[in-house]
């Protein structure tokens, strides 16, 4: 299905987030271990009386002075129910990202489960396909795994070839996801994609190019 065997590395560089069909993506071993809790440096006061089963399930935690997220001596109310790590990751994933894995890629993740990826090609890949490919996608996050499903893109004929070669769906294991970094592991279990928030002016440049 490929134009030639020599084209495969170039196609992989242009659209590396689509592995070959049929791979068995690794599952997250324990998403809870991948998140650090904001209360890891805090210590709850000892109870002064027996717990009342009719009381609300909450406790008062005094933030330590070393905890930069809270002012010194601040009082924080924490629920006894553990926060779902997938919900935290969904919130952190929303926004604009970019990486330079064998080229420049720009990813926009929307809170409604939609997204867009723009790939800027260089060298022979640029001649075979186009200087720039744009992909419309849907995304989901569950059990520490991100699933991206491509719906289409532009130029339509070139995007169709890419989807025929690599399929329209890919899964990635979350290795790290913070406000500034999204490190994903490919289905091959080896390749990592290090997405970062755009530097000043980079996201505006990409957005401007996308409207042309």
C-alpha positions as a LaTeX table, in Angstrom:
\begin{tabular}{lrrr}
\hline
Residue & $x$ (\AA) & $y$ (\AA) & $z$ (\AA) \\
\hline
Unk1 & 0.00 & 0.00 & 0.00 \\
Unk2 & 3.01 & 2.28 & 0.26 \\
Unk3 & 4.47 & 4.17 & $-2.68$ \\
Unk4 & 7.85 & 2.51 & $-2.01$ \\
Unk5 & 9.71 & 0.88 & 0.86 \\
Unk6 & 11.96 & 3.91 & 1.13 \\
Unk7 & 8.94 & 6.12 & 1.76 \\
Unk8 & 7.96 & 4.37 & 4.98 \\
Unk9 & 10.43 & 6.18 & 7.28 \\
Unk10 & 9.36 & 9.48 & 5.78 \\
Unk11 & 5.69 & 8.68 & 6.26 \\
Unk12 & 6.38 & 7.69 & 9.82 \\
Unk13 & 8.09 & 11.02 & 10.43 \\
Unk14 & 5.22 & 12.93 & 8.84 \\
Unk15 & 2.53 & 11.17 & 10.78 \\
Unk16 & 4.26 & 9.26 & 13.54 \\
Unk17 & 1.24 & 9.13 & 15.79 \\
Unk18 & $-0.37$ & 6.46 & 13.54 \\
Unk19 & 1.25 & 3.02 & 14.17 \\
Unk20 & 0.53 & 0.06 & 11.98 \\
Unk21 & $-2.87$ & $-1.52$ & 12.45 \\
Unk22 & $-3.30$ & $-4.37$ & 14.87 \\
Unk23 & $-0.71$ & $-3.45$ & 17.48 \\
Unk24 & $-1.43$ & $-4.23$ & 21.07 \\
Unk25 & $-0.98$ & $-0.96$ & 22.93 \\
Unk26 & 0.46 & $-1.29$ & 26.44 \\
Unk27 & $-1.88$ & $-0.49$ & 29.28 \\
Unk28 & $-1.02$ & 1.76 & 32.13 \\
Unk29 & 0.16 & $-0.29$ & 35.08 \\
Unk30 & $-1.11$ & 2.12 & 37.70 \\
Unk31 & $-2.27$ & 5.62 & 36.75 \\
Unk32 & $-2.46$ & 6.56 & 40.43 \\
Unk33 & 1.32 & 6.17 & 40.76 \\
Unk34 & 1.90 & 8.63 & 37.91 \\
Unk35 & 0.23 & 11.53 & 39.71 \\
Unk36 & 1.81 & 13.37 & 42.62 \\
Unk37 & $-0.59$ & 14.57 & 45.26 \\
Unk38 & $-0.53$ & 18.25 & 46.33 \\
Unk39 & $-0.76$ & 17.07 & 49.91 \\
Unk40 & 2.32 & 14.83 & 49.91 \\
Unk41 & 4.22 & 17.30 & 52.13 \\
Unk42 & 1.33 & 17.88 & 54.51 \\
Unk43 & 0.27 & 16.12 & 57.66 \\
Unk44 & $-3.25$ & 16.00 & 59.01 \\
Unk45 & $-3.71$ & 16.84 & 62.72 \\
Unk46 & $-4.54$ & 14.01 & 65.06 \\
Unk47 & $-8.26$ & 13.67 & 65.80 \\
Unk48 & $-9.26$ & 15.01 & 69.21 \\
Unk49 & $-12.45$ & 13.01 & 69.46 \\
Unk50 & $-14.01$ & 9.84 & 68.12 \\
Unk51 & $-15.25$ & 9.97 & 64.54 \\
Unk52 & $-18.98$ & 10.48 & 64.08 \\
Unk53 & $-20.38$ & 8.37 & 61.25 \\
Unk54 & $-23.00$ & 11.06 & 60.55 \\
Unk55 & $-20.40$ & 13.77 & 59.91 \\
Unk56 & $-19.47$ & 14.78 & 56.32 \\
Unk57 & $-16.60$ & 12.74 & 54.90 \\
Unk58 & $-13.91$ & 15.44 & 54.94 \\
Unk59 & $-10.90$ & 16.55 & 56.95 \\
Unk60 & $-8.91$ & 19.72 & 57.59 \\
Unk61 & $-5.30$ & 19.72 & 56.39 \\
Unk62 & $-2.78$ & 22.38 & 57.39 \\
Unk63 & $-0.54$ & 23.13 & 54.43 \\
Unk64 & 3.17 & 22.95 & 55.17 \\
Unk65 & 5.33 & 26.02 & 54.64 \\
Unk66 & 7.28 & 24.14 & 51.96 \\
Unk67 & 4.15 & 23.59 & 49.86 \\
Unk68 & 4.26 & 26.33 & 47.21 \\
Unk69 & 0.69 & 25.67 & 46.10 \\
Unk70 & $-0.77$ & 26.99 & 49.33 \\
Unk71 & 0.14 & 29.95 & 51.58 \\
Unk72 & 1.86 & 29.16 & 54.86 \\
Unk73 & $-0.65$ & 28.18 & 57.56 \\
Unk74 & $-3.46$ & 28.03 & 54.99 \\
Unk75 & $-6.36$ & 25.72 & 55.84 \\
Unk76 & $-7.44$ & 23.37 & 53.06 \\
Unk77 & $-10.53$ & 21.18 & 53.07 \\
Unk78 & $-9.83$ & 17.81 & 51.47 \\
Unk79 & $-12.37$ & 15.17 & 50.60 \\
Unk80 & $-11.64$ & 11.67 & 51.83 \\
Unk81 & $-12.56$ & 10.35 & 48.38 \\
Unk82 & $-9.56$ & 9.99 & 46.08 \\
Unk83 & $-9.60$ & 12.15 & 42.95 \\
Unk84 & $-9.91$ & 10.24 & 39.68 \\
Unk85 & $-6.50$ & 10.57 & 37.96 \\
Unk86 & $-8.12$ & 10.36 & 34.51 \\
Unk87 & $-10.15$ & 13.49 & 35.29 \\
Unk88 & $-6.99$ & 15.35 & 36.28 \\
Unk89 & $-5.27$ & 14.27 & 33.08 \\
Unk90 & $-8.22$ & 15.30 & 30.91 \\
Unk91 & $-8.12$ & 18.76 & 32.44 \\
Unk92 & $-4.35$ & 19.06 & 31.96 \\
Unk93 & $-4.43$ & 17.77 & 28.37 \\
Unk94 & $-6.67$ & 20.57 & 27.09 \\
Unk95 & $-4.90$ & 23.34 & 25.19 \\
Unk96 & $-2.10$ & 23.74 & 22.66 \\
Unk97 & 0.98 & 21.52 & 22.40 \\
Unk98 & 3.95 & 21.16 & 20.10 \\
Unk99 & 6.79 & 18.71 & 19.58 \\
Unk100 & 9.73 & 18.24 & 17.22 \\
Unk101 & 9.72 & 14.48 & 16.71 \\
Unk102 & 11.36 & 14.15 & 13.28 \\
Unk103 & 9.70 & 17.40 & 12.26 \\
Unk104 & 7.38 & 20.02 & 13.69 \\
Unk105 & 3.92 & 19.10 & 14.92 \\
Unk106 & 1.26 & 21.26 & 16.53 \\
Unk107 & $-1.59$ & 19.71 & 18.50 \\
Unk108 & $-4.72$ & 21.46 & 19.77 \\
Unk109 & $-6.80$ & 19.52 & 22.33 \\
Unk110 & $-10.33$ & 20.78 & 23.05 \\
Unk111 & $-12.35$ & 20.00 & 26.17 \\
Unk112 & $-15.25$ & 18.62 & 24.08 \\
Unk113 & $-13.16$ & 15.66 & 22.89 \\
Unk114 & $-12.16$ & 17.11 & 19.54 \\
Unk115 & $-8.72$ & 18.17 & 18.36 \\
Unk116 & $-6.49$ & 19.15 & 15.47 \\
Unk117 & $-2.93$ & 18.25 & 14.54 \\
Unk118 & $-0.81$ & 20.17 & 12.05 \\
Unk119 & 2.35 & 18.53 & 10.67 \\
Unk120 & 5.00 & 20.55 & 8.85 \\
Unk121 & 6.93 & 18.31 & 6.46 \\
Unk122 & 10.48 & 18.72 & 5.24 \\
Unk123 & 12.71 & 17.16 & 2.58 \\
Unk124 & 11.33 & 14.36 & 0.40 \\
Unk125 & 8.24 & 14.00 & 2.56 \\
Unk126 & 7.36 & 17.58 & 1.68 \\
Unk127 & 7.59 & 16.76 & $-2.03$ \\
Unk128 & 5.67 & 13.49 & $-1.82$ \\
Unk129 & 2.77 & 14.82 & 0.22 \\
Unk130 & 2.59 & 18.56 & 0.93 \\
Unk131 & 4.49 & 21.19 & 2.91 \\
Unk132 & 1.80 & 20.94 & 5.55 \\
Unk133 & $-0.79$ & 18.34 & 6.58 \\
Unk134 & $-3.74$ & 19.07 & 8.84 \\
Unk135 & $-5.67$ & 16.33 & 10.67 \\
Unk136 & $-9.05$ & 16.61 & 12.43 \\
Unk137 & $-9.42$ & 14.15 & 15.28 \\
Unk138 & $-11.33$ & 13.00 & 18.32 \\
Unk139 & $-9.60$ & 12.03 & 21.55 \\
Unk140 & $-10.48$ & 10.10 & 24.69 \\
Unk141 & $-8.58$ & 9.32 & 27.89 \\
Unk142 & $-9.21$ & 6.27 & 30.04 \\
Unk143 & $-7.10$ & 4.26 & 32.49 \\
Unk144 & $-4.01$ & 6.31 & 31.70 \\
Unk145 & $-4.29$ & 5.75 & 27.94 \\
Unk146 & $-4.91$ & 8.44 & 25.30 \\
Unk147 & $-6.76$ & 7.32 & 22.17 \\
Unk148 & $-6.70$ & 9.54 & 19.07 \\
Unk149 & $-9.06$ & 8.86 & 16.16 \\
Unk150 & $-8.53$ & 10.79 & 12.93 \\
Unk151 & $-11.68$ & 11.91 & 11.11 \\
Unk152 & $-10.07$ & 13.51 & 8.05 \\
Unk153 & $-7.91$ & 16.44 & 7.10 \\
Unk154 & $-6.29$ & 18.52 & 4.37 \\
Unk155 & $-5.13$ & 18.03 & 1.72 \\
Unk156 & $-7.83$ & 15.36 & 1.67 \\
Unk157 & $-6.14$ & 13.11 & $-0.91$ \\
Unk158 & $-2.83$ & 13.07 & 0.98 \\
Unk159 & $-4.48$ & 12.49 & 4.34 \\
Unk160 & $-6.42$ & 9.58 & 2.84 \\
Unk161 & $-3.15$ & 7.91 & 1.84 \\
Unk162 & $-1.72$ & 8.31 & 5.35 \\
Unk163 & $-4.84$ & 6.82 & 6.93 \\
Unk164 & $-4.78$ & 3.90 & 4.50 \\
Unk165 & $-1.18$ & 3.13 & 5.44 \\
Unk166 & $-1.40$ & 3.54 & 9.21 \\
Unk167 & $-5.08$ & 3.38 & 10.12 \\
Unk168 & $-7.16$ & 6.11 & 11.71 \\
Unk169 & $-6.69$ & 5.27 & 15.39 \\
Unk170 & $-3.71$ & 5.18 & 17.75 \\
Unk171 & $-3.25$ & 4.73 & 21.49 \\
Unk172 & $-0.57$ & 6.13 & 23.79 \\
Unk173 & 0.32 & 5.45 & 27.39 \\
Unk174 & 0.74 & 8.53 & 29.58 \\
Unk175 & 4.21 & 8.61 & 31.12 \\
Unk176 & 3.93 & 12.18 & 32.39 \\
Unk177 & 1.27 & 14.87 & 32.12 \\
Unk178 & 1.66 & 18.25 & 33.79 \\
Unk179 & 0.64 & 21.80 & 32.97 \\
Unk180 & 3.69 & 22.17 & 30.70 \\
Unk181 & 4.56 & 18.67 & 29.49 \\
Unk182 & 2.76 & 15.67 & 27.99 \\
Unk183 & 5.06 & 12.66 & 27.57 \\
Unk184 & 3.40 & 9.79 & 25.70 \\
Unk185 & 4.60 & 6.26 & 24.91 \\
Unk186 & 3.81 & 4.83 & 21.48 \\
Unk187 & 2.19 & 1.45 & 20.95 \\
Unk188 & 5.58 & $-0.02$ & 20.03 \\
Unk189 & 6.58 & 0.32 & 23.69 \\
Unk190 & 9.75 & 2.27 & 22.81 \\
Unk191 & 9.03 & 5.52 & 20.99 \\
Unk192 & 8.22 & 8.51 & 23.18 \\
Unk193 & 6.55 & 11.76 & 22.12 \\
Unk194 & 7.53 & 14.75 & 24.25 \\
Unk195 & 4.82 & 17.38 & 23.82 \\
Unk196 & 5.42 & 20.81 & 25.35 \\
Unk197 & 3.37 & 23.98 & 25.66 \\
Unk198 & 4.16 & 26.43 & 22.83 \\
Unk199 & 6.77 & 29.07 & 23.47 \\
Unk200 & 5.80 & 32.71 & 23.11 \\
Unk201 & 4.60 & 33.40 & 19.58 \\
Unk202 & 4.86 & 29.80 & 18.31 \\
Unk203 & 1.22 & 28.91 & 18.89 \\
Unk204 & 0.04 & 32.15 & 17.25 \\
Unk205 & 2.18 & 31.40 & 14.21 \\
Unk206 & 0.73 & 27.92 & 13.89 \\
Unk207 & $-2.82$ & 29.21 & 14.31 \\
Unk208 & $-2.26$ & 31.86 & 11.65 \\
Unk209 & $-0.93$ & 29.26 & 9.21 \\
Unk210 & $-3.94$ & 27.05 & 9.89 \\
Unk211 & $-6.34$ & 29.72 & 8.61 \\
Unk212 & $-4.58$ & 30.03 & 5.26 \\
\hline
\end{tabular}
